Each structure stands twice: as C-alpha cells, then as structure tokens.
C-alpha atoms as an extended CHARMM CRD file, in Angstrom:
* protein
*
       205  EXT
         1         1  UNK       CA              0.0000000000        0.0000000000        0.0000000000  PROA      1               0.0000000000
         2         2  UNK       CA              2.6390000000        2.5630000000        1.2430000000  PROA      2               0.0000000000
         3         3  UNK       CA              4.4420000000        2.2590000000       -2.8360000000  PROA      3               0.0000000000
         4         4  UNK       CA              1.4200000000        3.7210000000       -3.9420000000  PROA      4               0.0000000000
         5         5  UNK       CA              1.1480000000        6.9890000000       -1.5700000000  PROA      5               0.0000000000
         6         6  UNK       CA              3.5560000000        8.7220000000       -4.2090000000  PROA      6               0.0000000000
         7         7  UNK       CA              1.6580000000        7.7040000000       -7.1440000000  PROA      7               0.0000000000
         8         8  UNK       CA             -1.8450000000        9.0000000000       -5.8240000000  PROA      8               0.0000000000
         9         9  UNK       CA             -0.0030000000       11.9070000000       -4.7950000000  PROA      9               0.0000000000
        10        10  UNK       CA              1.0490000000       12.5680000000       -7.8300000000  PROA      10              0.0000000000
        11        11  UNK       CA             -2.2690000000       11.7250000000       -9.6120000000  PROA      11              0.0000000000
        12        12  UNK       CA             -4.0330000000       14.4760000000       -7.5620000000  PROA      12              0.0000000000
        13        13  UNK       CA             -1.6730000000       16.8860000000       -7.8070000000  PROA      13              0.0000000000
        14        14  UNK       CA             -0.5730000000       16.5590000000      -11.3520000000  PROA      14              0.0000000000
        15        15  UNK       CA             -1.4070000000       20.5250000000      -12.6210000000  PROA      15              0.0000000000
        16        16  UNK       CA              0.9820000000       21.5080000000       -9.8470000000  PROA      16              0.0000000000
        17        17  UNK       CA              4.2210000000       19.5490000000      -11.2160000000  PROA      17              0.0000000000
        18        18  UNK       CA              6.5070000000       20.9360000000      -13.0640000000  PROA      18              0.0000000000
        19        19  UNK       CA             10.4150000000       19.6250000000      -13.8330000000  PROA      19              0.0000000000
        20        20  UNK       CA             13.0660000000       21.6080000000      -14.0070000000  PROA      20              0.0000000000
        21        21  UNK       CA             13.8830000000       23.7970000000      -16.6930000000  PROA      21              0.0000000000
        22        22  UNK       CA             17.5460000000       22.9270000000      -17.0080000000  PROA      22              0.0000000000
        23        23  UNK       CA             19.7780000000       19.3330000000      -16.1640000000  PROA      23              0.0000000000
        24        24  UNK       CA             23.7060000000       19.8080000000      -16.4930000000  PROA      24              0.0000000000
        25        25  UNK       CA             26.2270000000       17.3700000000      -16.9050000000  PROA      25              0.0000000000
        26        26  UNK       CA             23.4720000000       14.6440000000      -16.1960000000  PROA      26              0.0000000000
        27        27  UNK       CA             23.1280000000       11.2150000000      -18.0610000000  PROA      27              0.0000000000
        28        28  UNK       CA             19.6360000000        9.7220000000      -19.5270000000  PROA      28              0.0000000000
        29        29  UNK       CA             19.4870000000        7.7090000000      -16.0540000000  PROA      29              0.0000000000
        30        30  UNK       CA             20.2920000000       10.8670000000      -13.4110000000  PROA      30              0.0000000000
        31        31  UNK       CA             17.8960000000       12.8480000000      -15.5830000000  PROA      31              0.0000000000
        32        32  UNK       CA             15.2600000000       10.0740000000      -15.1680000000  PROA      32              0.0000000000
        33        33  UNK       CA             16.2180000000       10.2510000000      -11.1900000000  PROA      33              0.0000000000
        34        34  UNK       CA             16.1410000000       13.7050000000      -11.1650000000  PROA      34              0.0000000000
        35        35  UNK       CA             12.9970000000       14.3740000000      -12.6120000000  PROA      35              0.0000000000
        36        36  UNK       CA             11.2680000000       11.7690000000      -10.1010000000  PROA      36              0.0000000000
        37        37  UNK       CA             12.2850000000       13.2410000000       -7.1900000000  PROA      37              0.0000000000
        38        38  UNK       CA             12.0030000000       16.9990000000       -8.2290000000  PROA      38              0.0000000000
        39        39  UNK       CA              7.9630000000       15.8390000000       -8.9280000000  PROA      39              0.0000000000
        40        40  UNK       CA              7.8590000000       13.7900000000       -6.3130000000  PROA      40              0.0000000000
        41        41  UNK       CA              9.0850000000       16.3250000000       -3.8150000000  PROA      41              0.0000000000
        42        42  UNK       CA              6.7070000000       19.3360000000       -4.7880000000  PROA      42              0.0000000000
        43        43  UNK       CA              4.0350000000       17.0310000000       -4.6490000000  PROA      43              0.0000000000
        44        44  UNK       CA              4.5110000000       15.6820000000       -0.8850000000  PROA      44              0.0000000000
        45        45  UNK       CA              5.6410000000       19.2890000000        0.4300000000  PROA      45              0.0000000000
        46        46  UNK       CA              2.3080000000       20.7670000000       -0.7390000000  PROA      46              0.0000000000
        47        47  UNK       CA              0.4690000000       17.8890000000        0.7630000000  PROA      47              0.0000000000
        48        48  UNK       CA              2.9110000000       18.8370000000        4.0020000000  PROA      48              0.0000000000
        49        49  UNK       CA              2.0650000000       22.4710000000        3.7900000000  PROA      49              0.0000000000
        50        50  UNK       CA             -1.8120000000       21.4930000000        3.9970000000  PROA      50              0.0000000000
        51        51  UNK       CA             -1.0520000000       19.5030000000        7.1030000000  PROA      51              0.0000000000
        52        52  UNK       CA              0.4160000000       20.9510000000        9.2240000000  PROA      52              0.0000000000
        53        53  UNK       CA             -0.8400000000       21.0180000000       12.4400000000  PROA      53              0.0000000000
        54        54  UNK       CA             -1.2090000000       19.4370000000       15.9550000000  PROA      54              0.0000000000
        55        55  UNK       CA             -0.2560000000       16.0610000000       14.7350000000  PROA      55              0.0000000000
        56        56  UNK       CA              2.4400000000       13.4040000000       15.8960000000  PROA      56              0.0000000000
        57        57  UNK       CA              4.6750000000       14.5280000000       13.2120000000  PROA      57              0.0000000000
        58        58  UNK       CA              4.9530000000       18.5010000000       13.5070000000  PROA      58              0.0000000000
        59        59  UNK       CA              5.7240000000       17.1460000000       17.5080000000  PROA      59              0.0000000000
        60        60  UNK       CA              8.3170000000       14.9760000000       16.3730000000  PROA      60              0.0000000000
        61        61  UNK       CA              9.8730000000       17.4730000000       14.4580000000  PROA      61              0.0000000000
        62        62  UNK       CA              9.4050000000       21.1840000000       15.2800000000  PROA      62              0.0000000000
        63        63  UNK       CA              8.4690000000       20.6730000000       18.9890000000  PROA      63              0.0000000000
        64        64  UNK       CA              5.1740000000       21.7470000000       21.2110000000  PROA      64              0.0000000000
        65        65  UNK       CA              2.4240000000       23.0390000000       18.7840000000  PROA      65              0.0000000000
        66        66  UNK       CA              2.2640000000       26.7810000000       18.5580000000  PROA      66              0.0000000000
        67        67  UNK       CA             -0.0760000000       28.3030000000       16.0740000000  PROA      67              0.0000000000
        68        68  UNK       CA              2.5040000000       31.1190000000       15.2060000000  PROA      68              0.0000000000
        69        69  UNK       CA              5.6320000000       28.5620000000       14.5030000000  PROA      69              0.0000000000
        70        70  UNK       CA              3.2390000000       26.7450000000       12.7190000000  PROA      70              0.0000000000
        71        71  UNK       CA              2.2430000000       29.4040000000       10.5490000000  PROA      71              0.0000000000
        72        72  UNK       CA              5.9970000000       29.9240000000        9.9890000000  PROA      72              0.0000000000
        73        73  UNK       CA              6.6810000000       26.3110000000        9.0790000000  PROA      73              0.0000000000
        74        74  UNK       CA              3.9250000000       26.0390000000        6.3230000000  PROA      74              0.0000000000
        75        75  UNK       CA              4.7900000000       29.0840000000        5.3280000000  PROA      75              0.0000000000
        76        76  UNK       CA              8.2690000000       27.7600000000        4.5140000000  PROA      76              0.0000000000
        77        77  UNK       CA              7.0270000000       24.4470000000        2.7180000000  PROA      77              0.0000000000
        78        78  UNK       CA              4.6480000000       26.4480000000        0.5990000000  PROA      78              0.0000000000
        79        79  UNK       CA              8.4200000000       28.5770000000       -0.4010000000  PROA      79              0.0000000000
        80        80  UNK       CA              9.7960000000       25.5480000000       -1.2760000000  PROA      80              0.0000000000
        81        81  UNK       CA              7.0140000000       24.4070000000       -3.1200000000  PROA      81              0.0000000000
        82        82  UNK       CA              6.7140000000       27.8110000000       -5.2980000000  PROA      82              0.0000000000
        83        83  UNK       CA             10.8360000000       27.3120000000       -5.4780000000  PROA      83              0.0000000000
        84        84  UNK       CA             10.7700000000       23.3410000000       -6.9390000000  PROA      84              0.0000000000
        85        85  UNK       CA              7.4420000000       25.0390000000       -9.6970000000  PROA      85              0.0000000000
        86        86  UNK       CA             10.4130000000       27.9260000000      -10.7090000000  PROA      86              0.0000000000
        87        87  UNK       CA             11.2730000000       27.7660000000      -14.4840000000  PROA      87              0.0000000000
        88        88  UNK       CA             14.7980000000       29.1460000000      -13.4380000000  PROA      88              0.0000000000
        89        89  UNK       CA             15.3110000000       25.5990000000      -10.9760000000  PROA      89              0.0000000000
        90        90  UNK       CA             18.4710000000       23.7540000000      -12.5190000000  PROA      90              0.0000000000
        91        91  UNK       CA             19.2890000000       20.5530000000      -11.8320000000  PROA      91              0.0000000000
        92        92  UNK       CA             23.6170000000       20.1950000000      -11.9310000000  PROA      92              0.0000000000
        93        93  UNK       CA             25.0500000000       16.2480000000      -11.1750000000  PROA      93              0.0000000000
        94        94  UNK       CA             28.9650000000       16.6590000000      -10.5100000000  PROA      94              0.0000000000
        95        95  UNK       CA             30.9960000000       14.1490000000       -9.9160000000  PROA      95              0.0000000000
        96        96  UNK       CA             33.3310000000       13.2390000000       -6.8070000000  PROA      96              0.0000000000
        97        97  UNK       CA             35.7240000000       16.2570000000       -6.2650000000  PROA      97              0.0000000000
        98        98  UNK       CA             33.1770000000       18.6660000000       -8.1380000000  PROA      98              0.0000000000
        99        99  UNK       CA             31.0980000000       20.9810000000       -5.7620000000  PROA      99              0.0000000000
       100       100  UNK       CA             32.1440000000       19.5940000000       -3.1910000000  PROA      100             0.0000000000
       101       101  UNK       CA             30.6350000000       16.3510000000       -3.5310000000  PROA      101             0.0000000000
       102       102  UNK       CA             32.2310000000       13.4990000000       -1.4480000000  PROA      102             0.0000000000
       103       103  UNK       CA             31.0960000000       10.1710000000       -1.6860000000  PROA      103             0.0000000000
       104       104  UNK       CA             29.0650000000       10.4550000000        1.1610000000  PROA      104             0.0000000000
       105       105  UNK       CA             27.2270000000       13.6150000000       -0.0030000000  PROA      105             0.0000000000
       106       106  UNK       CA             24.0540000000       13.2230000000       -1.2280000000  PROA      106             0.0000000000
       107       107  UNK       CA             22.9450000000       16.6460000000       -2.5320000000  PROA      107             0.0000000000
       108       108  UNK       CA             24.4800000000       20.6190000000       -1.7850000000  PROA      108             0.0000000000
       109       109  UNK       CA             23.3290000000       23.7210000000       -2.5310000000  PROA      109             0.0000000000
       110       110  UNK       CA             25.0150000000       27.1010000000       -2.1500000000  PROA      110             0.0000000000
       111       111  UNK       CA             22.2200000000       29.5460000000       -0.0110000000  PROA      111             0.0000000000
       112       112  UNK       CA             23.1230000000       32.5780000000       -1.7870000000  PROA      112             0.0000000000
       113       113  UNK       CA             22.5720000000       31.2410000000       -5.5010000000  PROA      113             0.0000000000
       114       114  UNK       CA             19.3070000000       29.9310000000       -6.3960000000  PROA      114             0.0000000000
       115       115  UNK       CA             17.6890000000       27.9920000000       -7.8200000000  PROA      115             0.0000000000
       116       116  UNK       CA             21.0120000000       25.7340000000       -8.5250000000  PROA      116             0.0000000000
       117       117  UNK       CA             20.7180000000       22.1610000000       -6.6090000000  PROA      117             0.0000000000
       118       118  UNK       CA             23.2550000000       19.3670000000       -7.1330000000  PROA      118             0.0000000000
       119       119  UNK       CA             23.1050000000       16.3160000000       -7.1280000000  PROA      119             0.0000000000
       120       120  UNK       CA             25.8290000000       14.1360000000       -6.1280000000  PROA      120             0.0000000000
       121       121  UNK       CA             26.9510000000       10.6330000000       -7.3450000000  PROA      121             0.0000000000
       122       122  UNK       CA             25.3460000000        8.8450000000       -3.6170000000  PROA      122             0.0000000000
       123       123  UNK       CA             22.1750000000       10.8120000000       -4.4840000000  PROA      123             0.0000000000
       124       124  UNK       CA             21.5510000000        8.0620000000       -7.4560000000  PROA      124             0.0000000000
       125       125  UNK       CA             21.9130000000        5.2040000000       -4.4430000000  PROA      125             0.0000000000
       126       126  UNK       CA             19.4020000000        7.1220000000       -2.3340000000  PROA      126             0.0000000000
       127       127  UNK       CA             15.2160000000        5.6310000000       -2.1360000000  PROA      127             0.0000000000
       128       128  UNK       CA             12.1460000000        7.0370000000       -3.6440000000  PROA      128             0.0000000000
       129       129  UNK       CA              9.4440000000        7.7720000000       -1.5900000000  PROA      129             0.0000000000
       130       130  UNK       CA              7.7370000000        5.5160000000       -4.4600000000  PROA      130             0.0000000000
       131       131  UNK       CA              8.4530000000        1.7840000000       -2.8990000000  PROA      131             0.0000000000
       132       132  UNK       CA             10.1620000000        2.5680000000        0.5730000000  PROA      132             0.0000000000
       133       133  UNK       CA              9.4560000000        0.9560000000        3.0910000000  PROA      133             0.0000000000
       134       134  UNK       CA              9.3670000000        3.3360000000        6.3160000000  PROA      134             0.0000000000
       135       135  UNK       CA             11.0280000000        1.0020000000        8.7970000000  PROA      135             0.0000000000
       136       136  UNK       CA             13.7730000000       -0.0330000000        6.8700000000  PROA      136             0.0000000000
       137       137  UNK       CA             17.2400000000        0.9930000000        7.4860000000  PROA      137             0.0000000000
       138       138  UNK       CA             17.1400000000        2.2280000000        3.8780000000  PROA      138             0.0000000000
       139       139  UNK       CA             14.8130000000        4.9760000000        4.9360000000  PROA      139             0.0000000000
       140       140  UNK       CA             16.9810000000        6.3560000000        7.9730000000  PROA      140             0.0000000000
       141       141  UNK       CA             19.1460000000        8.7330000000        5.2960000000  PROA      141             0.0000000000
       142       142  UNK       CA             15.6910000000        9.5960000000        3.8300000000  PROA      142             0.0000000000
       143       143  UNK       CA             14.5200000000        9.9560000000        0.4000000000  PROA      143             0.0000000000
       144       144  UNK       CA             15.9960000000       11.5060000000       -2.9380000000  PROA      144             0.0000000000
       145       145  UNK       CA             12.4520000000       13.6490000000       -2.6110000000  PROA      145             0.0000000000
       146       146  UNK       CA             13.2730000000       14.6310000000        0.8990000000  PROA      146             0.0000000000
       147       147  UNK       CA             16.8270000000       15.2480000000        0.0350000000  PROA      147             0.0000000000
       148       148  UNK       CA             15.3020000000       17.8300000000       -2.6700000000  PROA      148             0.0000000000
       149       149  UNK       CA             13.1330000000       19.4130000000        0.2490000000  PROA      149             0.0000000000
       150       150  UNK       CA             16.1030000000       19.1720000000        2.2780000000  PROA      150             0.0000000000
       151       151  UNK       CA             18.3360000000       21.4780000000       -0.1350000000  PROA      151             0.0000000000
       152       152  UNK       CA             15.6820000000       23.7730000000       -1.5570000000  PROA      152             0.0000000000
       153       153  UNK       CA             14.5730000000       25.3100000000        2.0430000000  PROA      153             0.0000000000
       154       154  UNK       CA             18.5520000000       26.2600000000        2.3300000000  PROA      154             0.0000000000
       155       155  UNK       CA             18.5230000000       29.3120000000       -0.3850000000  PROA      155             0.0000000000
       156       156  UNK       CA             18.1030000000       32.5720000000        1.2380000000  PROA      156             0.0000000000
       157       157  UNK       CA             15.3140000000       33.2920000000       -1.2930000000  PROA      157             0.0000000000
       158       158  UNK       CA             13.4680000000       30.5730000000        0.1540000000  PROA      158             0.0000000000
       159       159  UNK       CA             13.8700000000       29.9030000000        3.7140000000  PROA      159             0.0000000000
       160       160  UNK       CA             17.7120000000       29.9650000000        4.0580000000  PROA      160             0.0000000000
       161       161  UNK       CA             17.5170000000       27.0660000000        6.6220000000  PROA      161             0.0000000000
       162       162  UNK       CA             20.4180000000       26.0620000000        8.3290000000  PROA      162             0.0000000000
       163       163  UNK       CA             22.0780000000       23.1000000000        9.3650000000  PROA      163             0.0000000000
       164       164  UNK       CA             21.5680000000       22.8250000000       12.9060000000  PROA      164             0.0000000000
       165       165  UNK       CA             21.3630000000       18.9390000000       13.2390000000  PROA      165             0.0000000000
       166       166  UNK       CA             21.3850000000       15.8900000000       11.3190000000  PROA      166             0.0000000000
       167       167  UNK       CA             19.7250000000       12.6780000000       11.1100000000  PROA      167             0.0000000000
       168       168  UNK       CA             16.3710000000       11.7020000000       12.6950000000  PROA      168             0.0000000000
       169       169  UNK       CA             17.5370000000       10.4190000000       15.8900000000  PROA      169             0.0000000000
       170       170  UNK       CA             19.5110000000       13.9300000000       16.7860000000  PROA      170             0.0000000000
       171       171  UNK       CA             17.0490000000       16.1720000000       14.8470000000  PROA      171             0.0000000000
       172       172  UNK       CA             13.7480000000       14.2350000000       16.9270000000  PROA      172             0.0000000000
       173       173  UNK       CA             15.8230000000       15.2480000000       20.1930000000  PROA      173             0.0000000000
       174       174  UNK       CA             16.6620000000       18.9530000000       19.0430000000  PROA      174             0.0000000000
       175       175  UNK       CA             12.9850000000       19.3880000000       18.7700000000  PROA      175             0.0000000000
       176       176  UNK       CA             12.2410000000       18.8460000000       21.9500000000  PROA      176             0.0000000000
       177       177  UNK       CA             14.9380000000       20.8920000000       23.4360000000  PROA      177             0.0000000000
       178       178  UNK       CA             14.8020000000       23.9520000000       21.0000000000  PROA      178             0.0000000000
       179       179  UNK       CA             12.2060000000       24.7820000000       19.0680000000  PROA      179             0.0000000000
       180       180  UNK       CA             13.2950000000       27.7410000000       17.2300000000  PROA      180             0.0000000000
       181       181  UNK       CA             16.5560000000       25.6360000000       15.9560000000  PROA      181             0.0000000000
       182       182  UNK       CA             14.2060000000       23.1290000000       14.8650000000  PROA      182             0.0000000000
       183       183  UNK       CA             11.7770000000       25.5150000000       12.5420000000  PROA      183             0.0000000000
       184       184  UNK       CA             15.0990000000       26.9380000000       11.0890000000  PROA      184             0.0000000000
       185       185  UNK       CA             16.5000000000       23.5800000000       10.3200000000  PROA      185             0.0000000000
       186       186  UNK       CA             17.0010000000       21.5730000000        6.8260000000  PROA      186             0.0000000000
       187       187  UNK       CA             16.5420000000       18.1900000000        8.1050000000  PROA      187             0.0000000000
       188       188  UNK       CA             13.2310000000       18.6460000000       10.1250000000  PROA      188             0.0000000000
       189       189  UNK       CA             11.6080000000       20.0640000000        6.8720000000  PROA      189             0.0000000000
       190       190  UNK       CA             12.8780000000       17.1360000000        4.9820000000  PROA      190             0.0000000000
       191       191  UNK       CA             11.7090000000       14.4770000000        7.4090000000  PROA      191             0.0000000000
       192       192  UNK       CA              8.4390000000       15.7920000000        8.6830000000  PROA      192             0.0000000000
       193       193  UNK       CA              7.1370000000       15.9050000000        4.3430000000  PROA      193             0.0000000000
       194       194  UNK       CA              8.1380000000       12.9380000000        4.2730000000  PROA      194             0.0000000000
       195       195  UNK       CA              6.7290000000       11.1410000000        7.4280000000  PROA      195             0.0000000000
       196       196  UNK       CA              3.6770000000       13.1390000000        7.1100000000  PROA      196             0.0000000000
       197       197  UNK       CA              3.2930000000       11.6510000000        3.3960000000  PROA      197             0.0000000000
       198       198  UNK       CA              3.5440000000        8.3700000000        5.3380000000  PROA      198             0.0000000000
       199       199  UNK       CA              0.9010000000        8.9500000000        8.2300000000  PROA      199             0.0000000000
       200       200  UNK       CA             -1.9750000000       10.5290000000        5.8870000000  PROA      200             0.0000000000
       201       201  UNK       CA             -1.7240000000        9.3810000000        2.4760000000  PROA      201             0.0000000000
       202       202  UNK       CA             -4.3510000000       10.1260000000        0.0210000000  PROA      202             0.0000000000
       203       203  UNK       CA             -6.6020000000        7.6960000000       -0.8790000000  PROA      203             0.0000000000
       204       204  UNK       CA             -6.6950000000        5.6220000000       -3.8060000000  PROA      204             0.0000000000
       205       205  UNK       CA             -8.9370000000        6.3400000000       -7.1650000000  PROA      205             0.0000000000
C-alpha cells in the first residue's frame, strides 16, 4: 500500500508539477532520477504544507504546537514548493571532487545562488518515496524527494535554513529541546514531508 502513496499523490496533484527547466552534466538515467524526485518532492511538500498542524509529526519534528511557529513552518514548505514550480530551478550532477561532492554527499546547494541544486553521485543510491518501506534501514538517510526538500529550504530566497542537526535520531531530540533551531532547520523540513506523506496518504482512485 505505502508504494502507492507517491503515485496518488502525484495523480491528484498533477497541474501543480513541473520539472526543471535545465539538467547539467546529467546522463539519460540521473535525468530520469532527477525528474522523479524533483515531482515527487513538490508534490509531498504541498500535501505537508496542507497539514500541518497538531499532529504526531509537527511534535516529532518542530516541537510543542504553537499556532505562530506553525504558521511559519507552512509558510516555509509552501516557499519551497513555489521554489521546486520555478522555471529558473536547474538541476547540476557533478561528480566526486566537483562541488564539493564526497562520496558520502548526497545533494548541496550554495544559499546565496538559487535555484542551482546538485546532485551528487550517492544521491543516485538514495530511495524514492515511491516503494520505501518506512522502517527499513534504507529509509533512515531519507529519500531523494526529501533530500530535494532538504536542499531547496537552504537558499536565502526561500527559507535559508540552516544546518543545525542531522539525522532523525539527533534532529527528533533537538525538537524537543529547541524549538526555534528546529523551525530553522534543513533536516526537520525534509523528514516531517516525508513522514507526514507516510501517516496521511491520500486515498486511492
């Protein structure tokens, strides 16, 4: 059931997607990738925008409920939403040793020059949100979509999120412990659309 959350998602929100404009230095099969995820992503952070609330999820990761950091945290996936539908949103894959891609990076962004997102080599090796299952250890590192989320909320025109934790076990504990790190953080963006996609999927035709 959960490999077919994407799909509906997709299905309902299909006058909303958009790819981007522009892929650099990207094969036929990153291009495929690419074009997935970038969908993929706009389509679960505008179902993520629409949900957020007093749920489990917002809890987990942007602390006690407030109406006002609410407003500020769908008002940051709607940016990133408007930012993945830009026609100027270019999709660069370098290799090892090129913008600063390691072989552990998954994705980078510089803040201060959008809409420019690359995607690394271990991006490729990442899940889709299409097939995942949630409780296994492939999921911990999240999802290419999430990893798009993830990047996009960083450019100052956007959100210009920081990095103030990583990884779900840290970034879970940071929201109980500091809230206003936790609405100004990449990760907790990334991994509340994509839980969220998770706990409230649409339903099927």
């Amino acid at each position: 059931m959960r490999s077919l959350v994407l799909g509906c998602l997709l299905l309902f929100l299909h006058p909303l997607l958009v790819s981007a404009q522009t892929f650099e230095n990207c094969n036929k099969s990153q291009i495929a990738y690419a074009k997935e995820a970038l969908e993929g992503a706009e389509a679960i952070v505008v179902r993520a925008a629409a949900l957020v609330g007093d749920t489990p999820e917002y809890a987990t990761w942007f602390g006690r409920y407030s109406k006002g950091n609410a407003e500020h945290v769908r008002a940051m996936l709607k940016a990133i939403g408007a930012a993945l539908r830009s026609d100027q949103l270019r999709a660069v894959c370098p290799r090892i040793g090129e913008e600063d891609c390691s072989v552990s990076t998954y994705a980078n962004v510089w803040p201060d020059s959008p809409y420019v997102v690359n995607l690394c080599p271990a991006f490729f090796r990442m899940p889709s949100m299409i097939g995942v299952v949630r409780a296994s250890s492939a999921f911990d590192s999240g999802t290419r979509e999430g990893t798009i989320i993830h990047e996009v909320s960083h450019f100052e025109v956007v959100g210009g999120t920081d990095d103030n934790c990583y990884g779900r076990d840290v970034c879970s504990e940071m929201a109980r412990s500091d809230i206003a790190a936790s609405i100004d953080n990449a990760d907790s963006y990334q991994y509340y659309a994509e839980d969220i996609t998770f706990a409230y999927p649409l339903p099927g035709p």
